[in-house]
Amino acid sequence: MVTTANGRNGHAGRKYDALYARYSSHAQDDGTSIAVQIESCERAAGKPLKHFIDQAKTGRTTGGRTELLRLMEEAEAGRINKLYVYKYDRLGRAAETHVLVEDLEQHGVEVVSVTEGTNALARGVQLVVAADYSRVLAERTRAGLVQRHREGCWTGGPPPYGYRIVQSDDGKKRLAVHEEEAETVRFIFETYLAESIGLKEVARRVRARGVPTRLGGPWGFGTIRSILTNAMLIGEVRYLRRCFKLDRNTGRRVPRWSDEDRHVVNRDESLRIIDDETFERAQAQLAANRVNRPREAKEVRPFTRHLFCAGCGNVFYARKSANSKGAYRYYACGHRQSHGPEACDNRASLREDKLLARVQEAMSAVFDDMDGVLDEVAAMASEALEANRSETTRLKGEIAEADKFIGNLTRLLADPDIEAGAKKAIARQLAEHEGKREELRQALEAVAVQSVADMDDLMADCRQAFLEAKANFAGLMTPAQVNRFVAEVVGPMTVLPDGRVVQKENAATTEEVVAAGIVRGR
Ligand SMILES: [Zn+2]
């Protein structure tokens, strides 16, 4: 369905029609050249258009879409009337595209896909699904966590330093203070606050006491910092500290999240190891001495700032590496990357695509649930269809009844034994019934217009969107969006020298269900 230009922009003054073209290297793409895209758009428009073209830049997966940004600026300034694209996916990945198109439409731009048309129904459904899919995912995860939280039980992962897991009478696992570790925690706070020393020096003094770490590795400043900042030490059990937020200022078009900060804080005095005042003083001193922060990564990758080194506590940086099979991204200890092997002996390096596959795997339970949701939608749709059918049947029955009545009246009119006066009354009745019949016939037509085909299309679109999401969860989001997602459902992780990934000790969100699935890993 190709919409042709109809010159509706005449009254809009300086508004113009434009096209956006981009070379996409998607596997399912036929590699439509920029030239073909331009030609198709201008043929559909029936005139030359202003071009916004992002050329493929080799070796760059994100960025390199400066023309798209310029286009958005033009749209926001109200200068664009119609925007033609070869396919909607030229604008970006699915979820992103839906939001982009929605934004463009809010700025009064009519977006036309010359190969897909402006099928509002299909796109509307995709839009809802894309937004809902992200929201539902977050909601479900959150709901599950809150539920467990209410039950006050500990379901997975190592407990934060200073705590151990105990089995209560009802068989549920709960946290309790680990007395020996609590001793070390108090020593760390006292040492840090007594003198103006750094975290490394604190680590050295803990080592000197001969205290082992949980994982048997050396005490690093990262471990010390995570203990000093763990609010569980003052009896706070905190879940879902991070929240998805829509950040319009950065230009990132992300699915719409609720802006409410819905973290849950439980107070449990039985878990207290440090008094409030000591804890606050430590936070103040940490803030004042914040010099050893890892330098901000230039590009946000899915696991940026989520992986920490078990050896030195430093954050793992993403780096690119190419071999004959293609380019991969790896994560390795940032300290080791910057200062060489003598700085840290953790040689572990993790492939980004494999980590993403684990996230995907851990999410499969959620998607299986989504299949249930889809079935519900299908049930509702067929119910509506059924209602349609019974209405059709009812109307047809009434029409048949009316036909019978009209037939009888017509026969009476033809009966020579009936006198003229009576026939006049019969003729009035006949006219009345014929009017009623016509009404019924129109009602039947109206029901038929809501055709079965519409319903089938709707379901097919829904199913397609879900399958797409299930098959390529990470592919639907930008790396920055995946990064936020990982922050929300997994939280910080520690990478052991043998390449295993465990939940970061002292992370107050250790309990997270999904994380357990990822961290268990292979
Ligand atoms: Zn390291």
Short mmCIF file of C-alpha atoms and ligand atoms in Angstrom, two decimals:
data_model
loop_
_atom_site.label_atom_id
_atom_site.label_comp_id
_atom_site.label_asym_id
_atom_site.label_seq_id
_atom_site.Cartn_x
_atom_site.Cartn_y
_atom_site.Cartn_z
CA MET A 1 0.00 0.00 0.00
CA VAL A 2 1.74 3.11 -1.20
CA THR A 3 0.50 6.48 -0.15
CA THR A 4 1.11 9.09 -2.78
CA ALA A 5 1.88 12.70 -2.01
CA ASN A 6 -1.25 14.79 -2.09
CA GLY A 7 0.28 18.21 -1.65
CA ARG A 8 -1.36 18.65 1.72
CA ASN A 9 1.65 20.64 2.84
CA GLY A 10 0.59 23.66 0.81
CA HIS A 11 -0.87 25.64 3.70
CA ALA A 12 1.87 24.75 6.15
CA GLY A 13 4.27 27.41 4.92
CA ARG A 14 7.86 26.28 5.11
CA LYS A 15 7.16 22.61 5.79
CA TYR A 16 8.77 20.10 3.46
CA ASP A 17 8.60 16.39 2.72
CA ALA A 18 11.68 14.28 3.39
CA LEU A 19 13.08 10.78 3.20
CA TYR A 20 15.31 8.89 5.56
CA ALA A 21 17.55 6.13 4.22
CA ARG A 22 20.03 3.90 5.95
CA TYR A 23 21.97 0.84 4.94
CA SER A 24 21.09 -1.99 7.29
CA SER A 25 23.18 -5.10 7.68
CA HIS A 26 20.42 -7.14 9.35
CA ALA A 27 20.58 -10.80 8.45
CA GLN A 28 16.95 -10.83 7.31
CA ASP A 29 17.53 -7.77 5.20
CA ASP A 30 18.07 -7.98 1.49
CA GLY A 31 20.71 -5.30 1.76
CA THR A 32 18.62 -2.74 -0.08
CA SER A 33 21.02 -0.12 -1.31
CA ILE A 34 20.68 3.53 -0.45
CA ALA A 35 20.01 4.28 -4.13
CA VAL A 36 17.06 1.88 -4.24
CA GLN A 37 15.67 3.33 -1.01
CA ILE A 38 15.86 6.88 -2.40
CA GLU A 39 14.33 5.87 -5.70
CA SER A 40 11.42 4.02 -4.02
CA CYS A 41 10.65 6.89 -1.66
CA GLU A 42 10.68 9.53 -4.38
CA ARG A 43 8.59 7.40 -6.69
CA ALA A 44 6.01 6.98 -3.92
CA ALA A 45 6.06 10.71 -3.19
CA GLY A 46 5.90 11.58 -6.88
CA LYS A 47 8.53 14.27 -6.45
CA PRO A 48 12.08 14.85 -5.22
CA LEU A 49 12.41 14.85 -1.44
CA LYS A 50 14.90 16.30 1.00
CA HIS A 51 17.39 13.56 1.88
CA PHE A 52 18.51 12.44 5.32
CA ILE A 53 20.95 9.60 4.80
CA ASP A 54 23.11 7.72 7.27
CA GLN A 55 25.81 5.84 5.44
CA ALA A 56 27.00 2.59 6.95
CA LYS A 57 30.17 3.10 8.88
CA THR A 58 32.24 -0.03 9.06
CA GLY A 59 33.06 -1.26 12.52
CA ARG A 60 30.44 0.87 14.18
CA THR A 61 27.33 -0.77 15.51
CA THR A 62 25.89 2.22 17.29
CA GLY A 63 26.39 5.88 16.66
CA GLY A 64 26.92 7.00 13.10
CA ARG A 65 23.29 8.04 12.91
CA THR A 66 23.86 11.75 12.90
CA GLU A 67 21.38 12.35 10.09
CA LEU A 68 18.62 10.70 12.10
CA LEU A 69 19.35 13.06 14.96
CA ARG A 70 19.30 16.02 12.57
CA LEU A 71 16.00 14.75 11.18
CA MET A 72 14.52 14.59 14.69
CA GLU A 73 15.64 18.18 15.29
CA GLU A 74 13.96 19.30 12.08
CA ALA A 75 10.79 17.45 13.07
CA GLU A 76 10.80 18.97 16.53
CA ALA A 77 11.15 22.41 14.93
CA GLY A 78 7.97 21.62 12.98
CA ARG A 79 9.60 21.81 9.57
CA ILE A 80 8.70 18.37 8.26
CA ASN A 81 5.35 17.45 6.78
CA LYS A 82 5.79 13.88 5.54
CA LEU A 83 8.64 11.48 6.07
CA TYR A 84 9.15 8.59 3.66
CA VAL A 85 11.15 5.50 4.57
CA TYR A 86 11.71 2.36 2.54
CA LYS A 87 10.79 0.26 5.59
CA TYR A 88 10.10 1.20 9.18
CA ASP A 89 13.20 -0.69 10.30
CA ARG A 90 15.39 1.92 8.53
CA LEU A 91 14.69 4.12 11.56
CA GLY A 92 16.14 1.60 13.99
CA ARG A 93 15.42 -1.55 15.88
CA ALA A 94 11.82 -2.53 16.52
CA ALA A 95 11.07 -1.09 19.95
CA GLU A 96 13.09 2.00 19.19
CA THR A 97 11.35 2.54 15.85
CA HIS A 98 7.90 2.47 17.37
CA VAL A 99 8.80 5.16 19.85
CA LEU A 100 10.53 7.20 17.16
CA VAL A 101 7.52 7.08 14.87
CA GLU A 102 5.27 8.02 17.76
CA ASP A 103 7.50 11.00 18.52
CA LEU A 104 7.53 12.07 14.87
CA GLU A 105 3.76 11.88 14.76
CA GLN A 106 3.52 14.02 17.86
CA HIS A 107 5.49 16.64 15.95
CA GLY A 108 2.92 16.47 13.18
CA VAL A 109 5.02 14.37 10.82
CA GLU A 110 3.22 11.73 8.80
CA VAL A 111 5.54 8.75 8.47
CA VAL A 112 5.08 6.64 5.34
CA SER A 113 6.78 3.34 4.74
CA VAL A 114 6.72 2.89 0.99
CA THR A 115 6.89 -0.91 1.17
CA GLU A 116 4.69 -1.36 4.21
CA GLY A 117 2.33 1.56 3.85
CA THR A 118 0.80 3.32 6.82
CA ASN A 119 -1.03 0.29 8.15
CA ALA A 120 -2.10 1.95 11.33
CA LEU A 121 -3.61 -1.18 12.79
CA ALA A 122 -0.46 -3.25 12.39
CA ARG A 123 1.82 -0.54 13.63
CA GLY A 124 -0.49 0.42 16.45
CA VAL A 125 -0.47 -3.12 17.72
CA GLN A 126 3.29 -3.39 17.41
CA LEU A 127 3.63 -0.14 19.28
CA VAL A 128 1.49 -1.30 22.14
CA VAL A 129 3.23 -4.64 22.24
CA ALA A 130 6.68 -3.07 22.21
CA ALA A 131 5.84 -0.70 25.03
CA ASP A 132 3.90 -3.30 26.97
CA TYR A 133 6.50 -5.95 26.49
CA SER A 134 9.18 -3.88 28.15
CA ARG A 135 6.87 -2.68 30.87
CA VAL A 136 5.39 -6.09 31.60
CA LEU A 137 8.84 -7.60 31.75
CA ALA A 138 9.95 -5.10 34.35
CA GLU A 139 6.66 -5.36 36.23
CA ARG A 140 6.71 -9.12 36.43
CA THR A 141 10.27 -9.23 37.61
CA ARG A 142 9.52 -6.56 40.15
CA ALA A 143 6.36 -8.29 41.34
CA GLY A 144 8.22 -11.55 41.85
CA LEU A 145 10.93 -9.87 43.85
CA VAL A 146 8.55 -7.90 46.00
CA GLN A 147 6.62 -11.07 46.74
CA ARG A 148 9.71 -12.88 47.93
CA HIS A 149 10.73 -9.82 49.83
CA ARG A 150 7.40 -9.77 51.68
CA GLU A 151 7.87 -13.38 52.59
CA GLY A 152 11.19 -12.33 54.03
CA CYS A 153 13.04 -15.25 52.62
CA TRP A 154 16.35 -15.58 50.88
CA THR A 155 16.14 -17.52 47.66
CA GLY A 156 19.49 -17.45 46.03
CA GLY A 157 23.04 -16.29 45.74
CA PRO A 158 25.67 -15.86 48.39
CA PRO A 159 24.61 -13.61 51.29
CA PRO A 160 26.34 -10.24 51.67
CA TYR A 161 29.57 -10.23 53.67
CA GLY A 162 28.72 -10.28 57.39
CA TYR A 163 25.69 -12.52 56.91
CA ARG A 164 24.81 -16.16 56.62
CA ILE A 165 21.74 -18.06 55.55
CA VAL A 166 19.72 -19.87 58.18
CA GLN A 167 16.76 -22.15 57.82
CA SER A 168 13.79 -21.00 59.84
CA ASP A 169 11.12 -23.24 61.38
CA ASP A 170 8.85 -22.91 58.37
CA GLY A 171 11.65 -24.24 56.17
CA LYS A 172 12.31 -20.88 54.51
CA LYS A 173 15.81 -19.51 54.11
CA ARG A 174 16.50 -16.28 55.91
CA LEU A 175 19.48 -14.07 56.54
CA ALA A 176 21.18 -13.78 59.90
CA VAL A 177 24.32 -12.04 61.13
CA HIS A 178 27.51 -14.05 60.72
CA GLU A 179 29.29 -13.21 63.98
CA GLU A 180 32.87 -13.71 62.81
CA GLU A 181 32.40 -11.78 59.62
CA ALA A 182 30.56 -9.08 61.56
CA GLU A 183 33.72 -8.67 63.64
CA THR A 184 35.68 -7.97 60.46
CA VAL A 185 33.00 -5.56 59.24
CA ARG A 186 33.29 -3.56 62.49
CA PHE A 187 37.09 -3.61 62.19
CA ILE A 188 36.83 -2.23 58.63
CA PHE A 189 34.59 0.66 59.70
CA GLU A 190 36.76 1.48 62.73
CA THR A 191 39.98 1.39 60.73
CA TYR A 192 38.59 3.46 57.89
CA LEU A 193 37.15 6.14 60.20
CA ALA A 194 40.00 6.26 62.72
CA GLU A 195 42.61 7.64 60.37
CA SER A 196 42.60 9.30 57.03
CA ILE A 197 43.59 6.23 55.07
CA GLY A 198 42.49 4.90 51.71
CA LEU A 199 40.58 1.74 50.96
CA LYS A 200 43.72 -0.03 49.77
CA GLU A 201 45.36 0.55 53.13
CA VAL A 202 42.25 -0.75 54.90
CA ALA A 203 42.42 -3.86 52.72
CA ARG A 204 46.09 -4.33 53.62
CA ARG A 205 45.27 -4.15 57.35
CA VAL A 206 42.44 -6.65 57.04
CA ARG A 207 44.84 -8.97 55.22
CA ALA A 208 47.36 -8.49 57.99
CA ARG A 209 44.79 -9.82 60.46
CA GLY A 210 44.76 -13.06 58.49
CA VAL A 211 41.06 -12.85 57.70
CA PRO A 212 40.06 -14.79 54.57
CA THR A 213 37.68 -13.33 52.00
CA ARG A 214 34.58 -15.23 51.00
CA LEU A 215 36.03 -16.37 47.74
CA GLY A 216 39.48 -17.01 49.12
CA GLY A 217 41.01 -14.19 47.10
CA PRO A 218 42.95 -11.23 48.44
CA TRP A 219 41.15 -8.31 50.04
CA GLY A 220 40.87 -5.53 47.48
CA PHE A 221 39.68 -1.97 47.80
CA GLY A 222 36.56 -2.85 45.81
CA THR A 223 35.53 -5.43 48.38
CA ILE A 224 36.18 -2.95 51.18
CA ARG A 225 34.14 -0.28 49.42
CA SER A 226 31.20 -2.61 48.85
CA ILE A 227 31.19 -3.47 52.55
CA LEU A 228 31.41 0.17 53.62
CA THR A 229 28.43 1.06 51.42
CA ASN A 230 26.17 -1.89 52.22
CA ALA A 231 23.03 -0.50 53.86
CA MET A 232 22.11 -3.94 55.13
CA LEU A 233 24.67 -3.31 57.85
CA ILE A 234 22.27 -0.79 59.39
CA GLY A 235 19.33 -3.15 58.99
CA GLU A 236 18.12 -1.94 55.62
CA VAL A 237 17.14 -4.61 53.16
CA ARG A 238 16.75 -2.92 49.85
CA TYR A 239 15.36 -4.21 46.60
CA LEU A 240 15.09 -2.74 43.14
CA ARG A 241 17.25 0.23 43.90
CA ARG A 242 17.52 1.00 40.24
CA CYS A 243 14.60 1.94 38.11
CA PHE A 244 14.08 2.27 34.43
CA LYS A 245 13.63 5.86 33.49
CA LEU A 246 12.92 7.65 30.30
CA ASP A 247 15.79 9.99 29.63
CA ARG A 248 14.72 12.46 26.99
CA ASN A 249 17.66 14.76 27.56
CA THR A 250 20.21 12.31 26.26
CA GLY A 251 18.16 11.75 23.13
CA ARG A 252 17.84 8.06 23.97
CA ARG A 253 14.43 6.88 22.91
CA VAL A 254 13.67 4.13 25.34
CA PRO A 255 10.40 2.32 26.05
CA ARG A 256 8.30 4.27 28.48
CA TRP A 257 8.88 3.28 32.03
CA SER A 258 7.07 4.39 35.06
CA ASP A 259 8.85 7.30 36.67
CA GLU A 260 7.98 6.21 40.15
CA ASP A 261 10.92 5.09 42.15
CA ARG A 262 9.51 1.87 43.43
CA HIS A 263 12.30 0.44 45.43
CA VAL A 264 11.30 -1.30 48.59
CA VAL A 265 13.19 -0.89 51.83
CA ASN A 266 12.59 -3.25 54.67
CA ARG A 267 13.82 -2.50 58.15
CA ASP A 268 15.15 -5.50 59.98
CA GLU A 269 17.00 -4.63 63.17
CA SER A 270 18.13 -8.20 63.61
CA LEU A 271 20.45 -7.65 60.66
CA ARG A 272 22.10 -4.56 62.07
CA ILE A 273 25.89 -4.69 62.52
CA ILE A 274 26.80 -0.97 62.40
CA ASP A 275 25.05 1.98 64.05
CA ASP A 276 23.55 4.71 61.90
CA GLU A 277 26.00 7.40 62.88
CA THR A 278 29.09 5.32 62.07
CA PHE A 279 27.60 4.30 58.75
CA GLU A 280 26.80 7.90 57.81
CA ARG A 281 30.31 9.05 58.70
CA ALA A 282 31.76 6.35 56.47
CA GLN A 283 29.53 7.46 53.56
CA ALA A 284 30.64 11.07 54.04
CA GLN A 285 34.31 10.09 54.06
CA LEU A 286 33.87 7.93 50.96
CA ALA A 287 32.21 10.80 49.14
CA ALA A 288 35.03 13.16 50.13
CA ASN A 289 37.73 10.74 48.99
CA ARG A 290 36.17 9.70 45.72
CA VAL A 291 39.32 9.67 43.62
CA ASN A 292 39.77 6.06 42.66
CA ARG A 293 36.64 5.84 40.54
CA PRO A 294 37.03 3.90 37.35
CA ARG A 295 37.12 6.21 34.40
CA GLU A 296 33.83 6.51 32.60
CA ALA A 297 33.60 4.22 29.61
CA LYS A 298 33.18 6.09 26.35
CA GLU A 299 30.51 3.80 25.05
CA VAL A 300 27.89 2.11 27.19
CA ARG A 301 27.83 -1.62 26.50
CA PRO A 302 25.26 -4.08 27.92
CA PHE A 303 27.47 -5.03 30.87
CA THR A 304 29.35 -1.78 31.39
CA ARG A 305 29.78 -1.16 35.15
CA HIS A 306 28.02 -4.41 36.07
CA LEU A 307 31.04 -6.75 36.16
CA PHE A 308 33.72 -6.49 38.82
CA CYS A 309 37.07 -8.20 39.21
CA ALA A 310 37.30 -10.81 41.98
CA GLY A 311 41.03 -10.15 42.17
CA CYS A 312 41.29 -6.39 42.53
CA GLY A 313 37.69 -5.20 42.75
CA ASN A 314 38.06 -3.02 39.68
CA VAL A 315 35.36 -2.81 37.09
CA PHE A 316 35.60 -4.93 33.93
CA TYR A 317 35.94 -2.92 30.72
CA ALA A 318 34.61 -3.95 27.35
CA ARG A 319 37.15 -4.25 24.58
CA LYS A 320 36.89 -5.29 20.99
CA SER A 321 38.73 -8.16 19.48
CA ALA A 322 38.60 -9.42 15.94
CA ASN A 323 39.48 -12.82 14.58
CA SER A 324 38.80 -14.68 11.34
CA LYS A 325 35.20 -15.38 12.41
CA GLY A 326 34.37 -11.76 13.09
CA ALA A 327 34.57 -9.07 15.72
CA TYR A 328 33.68 -9.87 19.31
CA ARG A 329 33.47 -7.82 22.43
CA TYR A 330 35.11 -9.08 25.56
CA TYR A 331 35.06 -7.88 29.13
CA ALA A 332 38.26 -8.04 31.14
CA CYS A 333 39.63 -6.48 34.32
CA GLY A 334 40.05 -2.77 33.66
CA HIS A 335 42.95 -2.48 36.07
CA ARG A 336 44.81 -5.25 34.25
CA GLN A 337 43.97 -3.70 30.87
CA SER A 338 45.31 -0.31 31.93
CA HIS A 339 48.30 -1.31 34.02
CA GLY A 340 49.32 -4.70 32.69
CA PRO A 341 49.38 -8.25 34.05
CA GLU A 342 51.43 -7.34 37.13
CA ALA A 343 48.64 -5.03 38.33
CA CYS A 344 46.09 -7.84 38.59
CA ASP A 345 46.40 -11.54 37.92
CA ASN A 346 42.75 -12.10 37.00
CA ARG A 347 43.04 -13.16 33.37
CA ALA A 348 39.34 -13.92 32.96
CA SER A 349 37.77 -12.52 29.86
CA LEU A 350 34.11 -12.87 28.99
CA ARG A 351 32.48 -12.72 25.60
CA GLU A 352 29.62 -10.26 25.44
CA ASP A 353 27.45 -12.35 23.12
CA LYS A 354 27.69 -15.33 25.47
CA LEU A 355 26.71 -13.21 28.47
CA LEU A 356 23.77 -11.86 26.50
CA ALA A 357 22.72 -15.40 25.62
CA ARG A 358 22.59 -16.17 29.33
CA VAL A 359 20.42 -13.16 29.99
CA GLN A 360 18.17 -14.32 27.19
CA GLU A 361 18.03 -17.81 28.66
CA ALA A 362 17.20 -16.52 32.10
CA MET A 363 14.41 -14.46 30.62
CA SER A 364 12.81 -17.43 28.90
CA ALA A 365 10.59 -18.11 31.90
CA VAL A 366 9.19 -14.62 31.58
CA PHE A 367 8.59 -15.13 27.88
CA ASP A 368 6.85 -18.45 28.51
CA ASP A 369 4.56 -16.46 30.71
CA MET A 370 4.10 -14.02 27.84
CA ASP A 371 2.82 -16.90 25.75
CA GLY A 372 0.14 -17.26 28.40
CA VAL A 373 -0.67 -13.58 28.04
CA LEU A 374 -0.88 -14.02 24.30
CA ASP A 375 -3.27 -16.93 24.73
CA GLU A 376 -5.45 -14.70 26.87
CA VAL A 377 -5.47 -12.09 24.12
CA ALA A 378 -6.40 -14.80 21.63
CA ALA A 379 -9.20 -16.00 23.89
CA MET A 380 -10.54 -12.46 24.19
CA ALA A 381 -10.37 -11.96 20.46
CA SER A 382 -12.23 -15.19 19.71
CA GLU A 383 -14.80 -14.30 22.36
CA ALA A 384 -15.39 -11.02 20.57
CA LEU A 385 -15.59 -12.93 17.32
CA GLU A 386 -18.06 -15.37 18.88
CA ALA A 387 -20.17 -12.45 20.09
CA ASN A 388 -20.09 -11.14 16.54
CA ARG A 389 -21.23 -14.49 15.21
CA SER A 390 -24.14 -14.85 17.62
CA GLU A 391 -25.23 -11.29 16.81
CA THR A 392 -25.15 -12.22 13.13
CA THR A 393 -27.23 -15.31 13.82
CA ARG A 394 -29.74 -13.33 15.87
CA LEU A 395 -30.12 -10.67 13.16
CA LYS A 396 -30.51 -13.27 10.43
CA GLY A 397 -33.22 -14.98 12.47
CA GLU A 398 -35.09 -11.71 12.94
CA ILE A 399 -34.85 -10.94 9.23
CA ALA A 400 -36.24 -14.39 8.40
CA GLU A 401 -39.08 -13.72 10.84
CA ALA A 402 -39.77 -10.35 9.24
CA ASP A 403 -39.69 -11.94 5.78
CA LYS A 404 -42.28 -14.50 6.87
CA PHE A 405 -44.52 -11.81 8.30
CA ILE A 406 -44.15 -9.66 5.17
CA GLY A 407 -45.03 -12.70 3.03
CA ASN A 408 -48.18 -13.33 5.05
CA LEU A 409 -49.25 -9.69 4.84
CA THR A 410 -48.62 -9.67 1.08
CA ARG A 411 -50.82 -12.77 0.69
CA LEU A 412 -53.58 -11.10 2.73
CA LEU A 413 -53.39 -8.06 0.47
CA ALA A 414 -53.95 -10.31 -2.55
CA ASP A 415 -56.89 -12.10 -0.89
CA PRO A 416 -60.10 -11.05 -2.77
CA ASP A 417 -62.23 -11.94 0.27
CA ILE A 418 -60.76 -9.16 2.40
CA GLU A 419 -62.45 -5.82 2.16
CA ALA A 420 -60.74 -2.60 1.09
CA GLY A 421 -60.85 -0.91 4.54
CA ALA A 422 -59.03 -3.84 6.17
CA LYS A 423 -56.51 -3.93 3.31
CA LYS A 424 -55.59 -0.31 4.03
CA ALA A 425 -54.65 -1.27 7.60
CA ILE A 426 -52.70 -4.31 6.31
CA ALA A 427 -50.80 -2.12 3.83
CA ARG A 428 -49.77 0.23 6.71
CA GLN A 429 -48.53 -2.77 8.73
CA LEU A 430 -46.66 -4.07 5.70
CA ALA A 431 -44.85 -0.76 5.17
CA GLU A 432 -43.92 -0.74 8.86
CA HIS A 433 -42.45 -4.24 8.68
CA GLU A 434 -40.56 -3.54 5.51
CA GLY A 435 -38.95 -0.55 7.24
CA LYS A 436 -38.01 -2.73 10.19
CA ARG A 437 -36.56 -5.35 7.88
CA GLU A 438 -34.38 -2.73 6.17
CA GLU A 439 -33.04 -1.66 9.59
CA LEU A 440 -32.18 -5.26 10.43
CA ARG A 441 -30.43 -5.70 7.11
CA GLN A 442 -28.28 -2.61 7.73
CA ALA A 443 -27.40 -3.81 11.23
CA LEU A 444 -26.29 -7.13 9.78
CA GLU A 445 -24.07 -5.36 7.29
CA ALA A 446 -22.47 -3.30 10.04
CA VAL A 447 -21.56 -6.42 12.01
CA ALA A 448 -20.09 -8.04 8.94
CA VAL A 449 -17.77 -5.06 8.42
CA GLN A 450 -15.89 -5.96 11.61
CA SER A 451 -14.51 -8.82 9.67
CA VAL A 452 -12.81 -11.94 10.78
CA ALA A 453 -9.81 -10.89 8.72
CA ASP A 454 -9.21 -7.88 10.98
CA MET A 455 -9.12 -10.09 14.04
CA ASP A 456 -6.77 -12.55 12.38
CA ASP A 457 -4.44 -9.74 11.32
CA LEU A 458 -4.39 -8.41 14.83
CA MET A 459 -3.49 -11.76 16.33
CA ALA A 460 -0.85 -12.43 13.71
CA ASP A 461 0.77 -9.08 14.45
CA CYS A 462 0.72 -9.68 18.20
CA ARG A 463 2.20 -13.12 17.80
CA GLN A 464 4.87 -11.84 15.44
CA ALA A 465 5.92 -9.11 17.84
CA PHE A 466 6.18 -11.54 20.74
CA LEU A 467 8.08 -14.13 18.77
CA GLU A 468 10.48 -11.46 17.63
CA ALA A 469 11.00 -10.43 21.22
CA LYS A 470 11.46 -13.98 22.39
CA ALA A 471 13.90 -14.85 19.65
CA ASN A 472 16.01 -11.77 19.94
CA PHE A 473 15.41 -10.06 23.21
CA ALA A 474 18.68 -8.14 23.30
CA GLY A 475 18.44 -7.27 19.62
CA LEU A 476 15.30 -5.24 20.29
CA MET A 477 17.13 -2.83 22.51
CA THR A 478 20.11 -0.55 22.17
CA PRO A 479 23.17 -1.53 24.22
CA ALA A 480 22.36 1.27 26.65
CA GLN A 481 18.85 -0.09 27.14
CA VAL A 482 20.17 -3.60 27.74
CA ASN A 483 22.60 -2.08 30.22
CA ARG A 484 19.75 -0.55 32.20
CA PHE A 485 17.85 -3.80 31.98
CA VAL A 486 20.79 -5.78 33.35
CA ALA A 487 21.15 -3.22 36.14
CA GLU A 488 17.49 -3.66 37.00
CA VAL A 489 17.20 -7.41 37.00
CA VAL A 490 20.71 -8.64 37.71
CA GLY A 491 22.74 -6.01 39.51
CA PRO A 492 26.50 -6.10 40.08
CA MET A 493 28.42 -9.31 39.42
CA THR A 494 31.90 -10.50 40.25
CA VAL A 495 34.07 -12.32 37.72
CA LEU A 496 36.27 -15.05 39.20
CA PRO A 497 39.66 -15.88 37.68
CA ASP A 498 38.22 -19.12 36.22
CA GLY A 499 35.66 -17.09 34.28
CA ARG A 500 32.67 -17.93 36.45
CA VAL A 501 30.33 -15.07 37.16
CA VAL A 502 28.82 -14.80 40.63
CA GLN A 503 26.62 -12.24 42.23
CA LYS A 504 28.72 -9.48 43.70
CA GLU A 505 29.14 -10.06 47.40
CA ASN A 506 27.41 -7.47 49.54
CA ALA A 507 25.10 -6.52 46.75
CA ALA A 508 21.87 -5.92 48.63
CA THR A 509 19.88 -7.21 45.68
CA THR A 510 21.48 -10.64 45.72
CA GLU A 511 18.13 -12.27 46.06
CA GLU A 512 16.96 -11.48 42.57
CA VAL A 513 15.34 -14.41 40.89
CA VAL A 514 16.41 -13.75 37.37
CA ALA A 515 19.92 -13.07 38.46
CA ALA A 516 20.05 -16.51 39.98
CA GLY A 517 19.36 -17.93 36.55
CA ILE A 518 22.09 -15.91 34.92
CA VAL A 519 24.66 -16.30 37.61
CA ARG A 520 24.19 -20.03 37.88
CA GLY A 521 25.24 -20.05 34.26
CA ARG A 522 27.51 -22.59 32.69
ZN ZN B 1 41.52 -7.22 38.43
#
